[in-house]
Amino acid sequence: MGTKSVGLRRFQSVTAVGLGMVAGVIAAVTAQRNASDAINRRLEKLEEQSDNQRWSNRAVQQRLHWELLSKAIDDPDLAEVLDLYEAPVTERQRRQYLFANALYTNLLWNHRMGNYTLDEFFKHARGIFQNPVAREYWEATRHQRDSLEGTEEAELGSLIDDLLLQLDEADTEEWWVVGEPPTDT
């Protein structure tokens, strides 16, 4: 009997040690999972902050773009710096083109920032380019857009080129129904 009792005690001790080890492993795995979850939450928060900062930087850049264009619109000497048109333009045309550029850039950034869907971008562009000066600007800056090949801006420019072609070919005065708005993908 004494042997059984010693053997039983050893078995109980070994079992207790084994259970303690299993409990320790479970506690370690749980702690590691909690730490991993905390790190993942922190990374998600940092990514969100990074995205917010990027959008804030873009908004600041758009504001700076408008300020630069405004200075050029108000000062003919500064406007000459932005005269990149292939054909000569008058001072009045240059100011109008700079304003058309501001309108288009505003439209572009509204789309990029998610304020406008692609469909809304298309519909607003259809309205802006009803104006003959806006169309002249678009044609005068074609070579600049050609240099943007492979970019989102080039794709949007191509969309507007197609729209203007459709508007020119349409035999309706109801310009607001011309062209099939693209779908967001």
PDB file of N, CA and C in Angstrom, residues 18-69:
ATOM      1  N   GLY A  18       2.069  19.210 -14.887  1.00  0.00           N
ATOM      2  CA  GLY A  18       1.598  19.256 -16.277  1.00  0.00           C
ATOM      3  C   GLY A  18       0.456  20.238 -16.456  1.00  0.00           C
ATOM      4  N   LEU A  19      -0.504  20.203 -15.550  1.00  0.00           N
ATOM      5  CA  LEU A  19      -1.621  21.147 -15.621  1.00  0.00           C
ATOM      6  C   LEU A  19      -1.139  22.583 -15.442  1.00  0.00           C
ATOM      7  N   GLY A  20      -0.171  22.755 -14.561  1.00  0.00           N
ATOM      8  CA  GLY A  20       0.404  24.084 -14.364  1.00  0.00           C
ATOM      9  C   GLY A  20       1.086  24.588 -15.624  1.00  0.00           C
ATOM     10  N   MET A  21       1.796  23.679 -16.295  1.00  0.00           N
ATOM     11  CA  MET A  21       2.458  24.057 -17.542  1.00  0.00           C
ATOM     12  C   MET A  21       1.434  24.412 -18.616  1.00  0.00           C
ATOM     13  N   VAL A  22       0.369  23.605 -18.720  1.00  0.00           N
ATOM     14  CA  VAL A  22      -0.687  23.878 -19.705  1.00  0.00           C
ATOM     15  C   VAL A  22      -1.340  25.219 -19.401  1.00  0.00           C
ATOM     16  N   ALA A  23      -1.616  25.455 -18.111  1.00  0.00           N
ATOM     17  CA  ALA A  23      -2.222  26.736 -17.730  1.00  0.00           C
ATOM     18  C   ALA A  23      -1.280  27.892 -18.066  1.00  0.00           C
ATOM     19  N   GLY A  24       0.011  27.680 -17.839  1.00  0.00           N
ATOM     20  CA  GLY A  24       0.996  28.710 -18.177  1.00  0.00           C
ATOM     21  C   GLY A  24       1.051  28.983 -19.666  1.00  0.00           C
ATOM     22  N   VAL A  25       1.005  27.901 -20.468  1.00  0.00           N
ATOM     23  CA  VAL A  25       1.010  28.066 -21.924  1.00  0.00           C
ATOM     24  C   VAL A  25      -0.248  28.803 -22.371  1.00  0.00           C
ATOM     25  N   ILE A  26      -1.395  28.422 -21.828  1.00  0.00           N
ATOM     26  CA  ILE A  26      -2.657  29.089 -22.191  1.00  0.00           C
ATOM     27  C   ILE A  26      -2.590  30.570 -21.810  1.00  0.00           C
ATOM     28  N   ALA A  27      -2.067  30.855 -20.613  1.00  0.00           N
ATOM     29  CA  ALA A  27      -1.945  32.253 -20.175  1.00  0.00           C
ATOM     30  C   ALA A  27      -0.995  33.026 -21.095  1.00  0.00           C
ATOM     31  N   ALA A  28       0.099  32.390 -21.500  1.00  0.00           N
ATOM     32  CA  ALA A  28       1.063  33.055 -22.379  1.00  0.00           C
ATOM     33  C   ALA A  28       0.459  33.317 -23.755  1.00  0.00           C
ATOM     34  N   VAL A  29      -0.261  32.321 -24.290  1.00  0.00           N
ATOM     35  CA  VAL A  29      -0.903  32.483 -25.598  1.00  0.00           C
ATOM     36  C   VAL A  29      -1.959  33.571 -25.535  1.00  0.00           C
ATOM     37  N   THR A  30      -2.733  33.583 -24.455  1.00  0.00           N
ATOM     38  CA  THR A  30      -3.763  34.616 -24.286  1.00  0.00           C
ATOM     39  C   THR A  30      -3.118  35.995 -24.192  1.00  0.00           C
ATOM     40  N   ALA A  31      -2.053  36.100 -23.424  1.00  0.00           N
ATOM     41  CA  ALA A  31      -1.358  37.389 -23.300  1.00  0.00           C
ATOM     42  C   ALA A  31      -0.786  37.830 -24.645  1.00  0.00           C
ATOM     43  N   GLN A  32      -0.230  36.859 -25.380  1.00  0.00           N
ATOM     44  CA  GLN A  32       0.329  37.182 -26.696  1.00  0.00           C
ATOM     45  C   GLN A  32      -0.767  37.629 -27.650  1.00  0.00           C
ATOM     46  N   ARG A  33      -1.919  36.956 -27.628  1.00  0.00           N
ATOM     47  CA  ARG A  33      -3.041  37.335 -28.484  1.00  0.00           C
ATOM     48  C   ARG A  33      -3.540  38.728 -28.121  1.00  0.00           C
ATOM     49  N   ASN A  34      -3.653  39.004 -26.816  1.00  0.00           N
ATOM     50  CA  ASN A  34      -4.094  40.336 -26.387  1.00  0.00           C
ATOM     51  C   ASN A  34      -3.105  41.406 -26.837  1.00  0.00           C
ATOM     52  N   ALA A  35      -1.830  41.112 -26.709  1.00  0.00           N
ATOM     53  CA  ALA A  35      -0.813  42.065 -27.157  1.00  0.00           C
ATOM     54  C   ALA A  35      -0.886  42.263 -28.667  1.00  0.00           C
ATOM     55  N   SER A  36      -1.086  41.173 -29.390  1.00  0.00           N
ATOM     56  CA  SER A  36      -1.201  41.255 -30.851  1.00  0.00           C
ATOM     57  C   SER A  36      -2.434  42.058 -31.255  1.00  0.00           C
ATOM     58  N   ASP A  37      -3.559  41.828 -30.562  1.00  0.00           N
ATOM     59  CA  ASP A  37      -4.776  42.594 -30.844  1.00  0.00           C
ATOM     60  C   ASP A  37      -4.562  44.076 -30.563  1.00  0.00           C
ATOM     61  N   ALA A  38      -3.877  44.385 -29.474  1.00  0.00           N
ATOM     62  CA  ALA A  38      -3.606  45.782 -29.126  1.00  0.00           C
ATOM     63  C   ALA A  38      -2.721  46.432 -30.193  1.00  0.00           C
ATOM     64  N   ILE A  39      -1.716  45.684 -30.659  1.00  0.00           N
ATOM     65  CA  ILE A  39      -0.837  46.211 -31.714  1.00  0.00           C
ATOM     66  C   ILE A  39      -1.626  46.438 -32.996  1.00  0.00           C
ATOM     67  N   ASN A  40      -2.500  45.499 -33.359  1.00  0.00           N
ATOM     68  CA  ASN A  40      -3.318  45.659 -34.571  1.00  0.00           C
ATOM     69  C   ASN A  40      -4.248  46.865 -34.459  1.00  0.00           C
ATOM     70  N   ARG A  41      -4.860  47.061 -33.281  1.00  0.00           N
ATOM     71  CA  ARG A  41      -5.728  48.233 -33.099  1.00  0.00           C
ATOM     72  C   ARG A  41      -4.924  49.520 -33.228  1.00  0.00           C
ATOM     73  N   ARG A  42      -3.726  49.522 -32.675  1.00  0.00           N
ATOM     74  CA  ARG A  42      -2.863  50.701 -32.749  1.00  0.00           C
ATOM     75  C   ARG A  42      -2.446  50.984 -34.199  1.00  0.00           C
ATOM     76  N   LEU A  43      -2.110  49.915 -34.945  1.00  0.00           N
ATOM     77  CA  LEU A  43      -1.747  50.078 -36.351  1.00  0.00           C
ATOM     78  C   LEU A  43      -2.918  50.629 -37.161  1.00  0.00           C
ATOM     79  N   GLU A  44      -4.118  50.111 -36.910  1.00  0.00           N
ATOM     80  CA  GLU A  44      -5.302  50.616 -37.617  1.00  0.00           C
ATOM     81  C   GLU A  44      -5.513  52.096 -37.320  1.00  0.00           C
ATOM     82  N   LYS A  45      -5.329  52.469 -36.045  1.00  0.00           N
ATOM     83  CA  LYS A  45      -5.499  53.873 -35.677  1.00  0.00           C
ATOM     84  C   LYS A  45      -4.443  54.747 -36.351  1.00  0.00           C
ATOM     85  N   LEU A  46      -3.207  54.262 -36.393  1.00  0.00           N
ATOM     86  CA  LEU A  46      -2.138  55.016 -37.067  1.00  0.00           C
ATOM     87  C   LEU A  46      -2.405  55.155 -38.562  1.00  0.00           C
ATOM     88  N   GLU A  47      -2.912  54.084 -39.193  1.00  0.00           N
ATOM     89  CA  GLU A  47      -3.252  54.160 -40.619  1.00  0.00           C
ATOM     90  C   GLU A  47      -4.366  55.169 -40.851  1.00  0.00           C
ATOM     91  N   GLU A  48      -5.356  55.175 -39.969  1.00  0.00           N
ATOM     92  CA  GLU A  48      -6.461  56.139 -40.089  1.00  0.00           C
ATOM     93  C   GLU A  48      -5.937  57.565 -39.929  1.00  0.00           C
ATOM     94  N   GLN A  49      -5.054  57.771 -38.951  1.00  0.00           N
ATOM     95  CA  GLN A  49      -4.468  59.099 -38.756  1.00  0.00           C
ATOM     96  C   GLN A  49      -3.637  59.507 -39.962  1.00  0.00           C
ATOM     97  N   SER A  50      -2.925  58.552 -40.543  1.00  0.00           N
ATOM     98  CA  SER A  50      -2.125  58.831 -41.734  1.00  0.00           C
ATOM     99  C   SER A  50      -3.025  59.230 -42.897  1.00  0.00           C
ATOM    100  N   ASP A  51      -4.127  58.503 -43.092  1.00  0.00           N
ATOM    101  CA  ASP A  51      -5.077  58.850 -44.155  1.00  0.00           C
ATOM    102  C   ASP A  51      -5.655  60.246 -43.926  1.00  0.00           C
ATOM    103  N   ASN A  52      -6.030  60.534 -42.680  1.00  0.00           N
ATOM    104  CA  ASN A  52      -6.581  61.853 -42.360  1.00  0.00           C
ATOM    105  C   ASN A  52      -5.558  62.945 -42.645  1.00  0.00           C
ATOM    106  N   GLN A  53      -4.300  62.694 -42.293  1.00  0.00           N
ATOM    107  CA  GLN A  53      -3.246  63.677 -42.538  1.00  0.00           C
ATOM    108  C   GLN A  53      -3.038  63.877 -44.034  1.00  0.00           C
ATOM    109  N   ARG A  54      -3.079  62.775 -44.788  1.00  0.00           N
ATOM    110  CA  ARG A  54      -2.902  62.874 -46.243  1.00  0.00           C
ATOM    111  C   ARG A  54      -4.023  63.728 -46.849  1.00  0.00           C
ATOM    112  N   TRP A  55      -5.267  63.502 -46.408  1.00  0.00           N
ATOM    113  CA  TRP A  55      -6.381  64.298 -46.942  1.00  0.00           C
ATOM    114  C   TRP A  55      -6.269  65.755 -46.497  1.00  0.00           C
ATOM    115  N   SER A  56      -5.807  65.970 -45.294  1.00  0.00           N
ATOM    116  CA  SER A  56      -5.605  67.336 -44.821  1.00  0.00           C
ATOM    117  C   SER A  56      -4.533  68.026 -45.660  1.00  0.00           C
ATOM    118  N   ASN A  57      -3.458  67.318 -45.944  1.00  0.00           N
ATOM    119  CA  ASN A  57      -2.393  67.876 -46.788  1.00  0.00           C
ATOM    120  C   ASN A  57      -2.921  68.197 -48.182  1.00  0.00           C
ATOM    121  N   ARG A  58      -3.769  67.332 -48.716  1.00  0.00           N
ATOM    122  CA  ARG A  58      -4.335  67.590 -50.045  1.00  0.00           C
ATOM    123  C   ARG A  58      -5.225  68.826 -50.026  1.00  0.00           C
ATOM    124  N   ALA A  59      -5.989  68.984 -48.955  1.00  0.00           N
ATOM    125  CA  ALA A  59      -6.849  70.169 -48.846  1.00  0.00           C
ATOM    126  C   ALA A  59      -6.001  71.434 -48.773  1.00  0.00           C
ATOM    127  N   VAL A  60      -4.919  71.382 -48.031  1.00  0.00           N
ATOM    128  CA  VAL A  60      -4.005  72.530 -47.947  1.00  0.00           C
ATOM    129  C   VAL A  60      -3.405  72.809 -49.322  1.00  0.00           C
ATOM    130  N   GLN A  61      -3.030  71.748 -50.032  1.00  0.00           N
ATOM    131  CA  GLN A  61      -2.449  71.916 -51.366  1.00  0.00           C
ATOM    132  C   GLN A  61      -3.460  72.536 -52.325  1.00  0.00           C
ATOM    133  N   GLN A  62      -4.713  72.103 -52.237  1.00  0.00           N
ATOM    134  CA  GLN A  62      -5.729  72.682 -53.110  1.00  0.00           C
ATOM    135  C   GLN A  62      -5.907  74.171 -52.794  1.00  0.00           C
ATOM    136  N   ARG A  63      -5.890  74.508 -51.522  1.00  0.00           N
ATOM    137  CA  ARG A  63      -6.022  75.908 -51.123  1.00  0.00           C
ATOM    138  C   ARG A  63      -4.837  76.727 -51.659  1.00  0.00           C
ATOM    139  N   LEU A  64      -3.633  76.165 -51.572  1.00  0.00           N
ATOM    140  CA  LEU A  64      -2.449  76.837 -52.096  1.00  0.00           C
ATOM    141  C   LEU A  64      -2.555  77.021 -53.611  1.00  0.00           C
ATOM    142  N   HIS A  65      -3.055  76.008 -54.293  1.00  0.00           N
ATOM    143  CA  HIS A  65      -3.252  76.103 -55.745  1.00  0.00           C
ATOM    144  C   HIS A  65      -4.184  77.271 -56.067  1.00  0.00           C
ATOM    145  N   TRP A  66      -5.283  77.372 -55.333  1.00  0.00           N
ATOM    146  CA  TRP A  66      -6.229  78.456 -55.571  1.00  0.00           C
ATOM    147  C   TRP A  66      -5.579  79.819 -55.292  1.00  0.00           C
ATOM    148  N   GLU A  67      -4.804  79.914 -54.231  1.00  0.00           N
ATOM    149  CA  GLU A  67      -4.144  81.183 -53.923  1.00  0.00           C
ATOM    150  C   GLU A  67      -3.169  81.587 -55.021  1.00  0.00           C
ATOM    151  N   LEU A  68      -2.419  80.627 -55.541  1.00  0.00           N
ATOM    152  CA  LEU A  68      -1.492  80.926 -56.635  1.00  0.00           C
ATOM    153  C   LEU A  68      -2.247  81.363 -57.892  1.00  0.00           C
ATOM    154  N   LEU A  69      -3.312  80.642 -58.220  1.00  0.00           N
ATOM    155  CA  LEU A  69      -4.099  81.037 -59.390  1.00  0.00           C
ATOM    156  C   LEU A  69      -4.729  82.416 -59.195  1.00  0.00           C
TER     157      LEU A  69
END
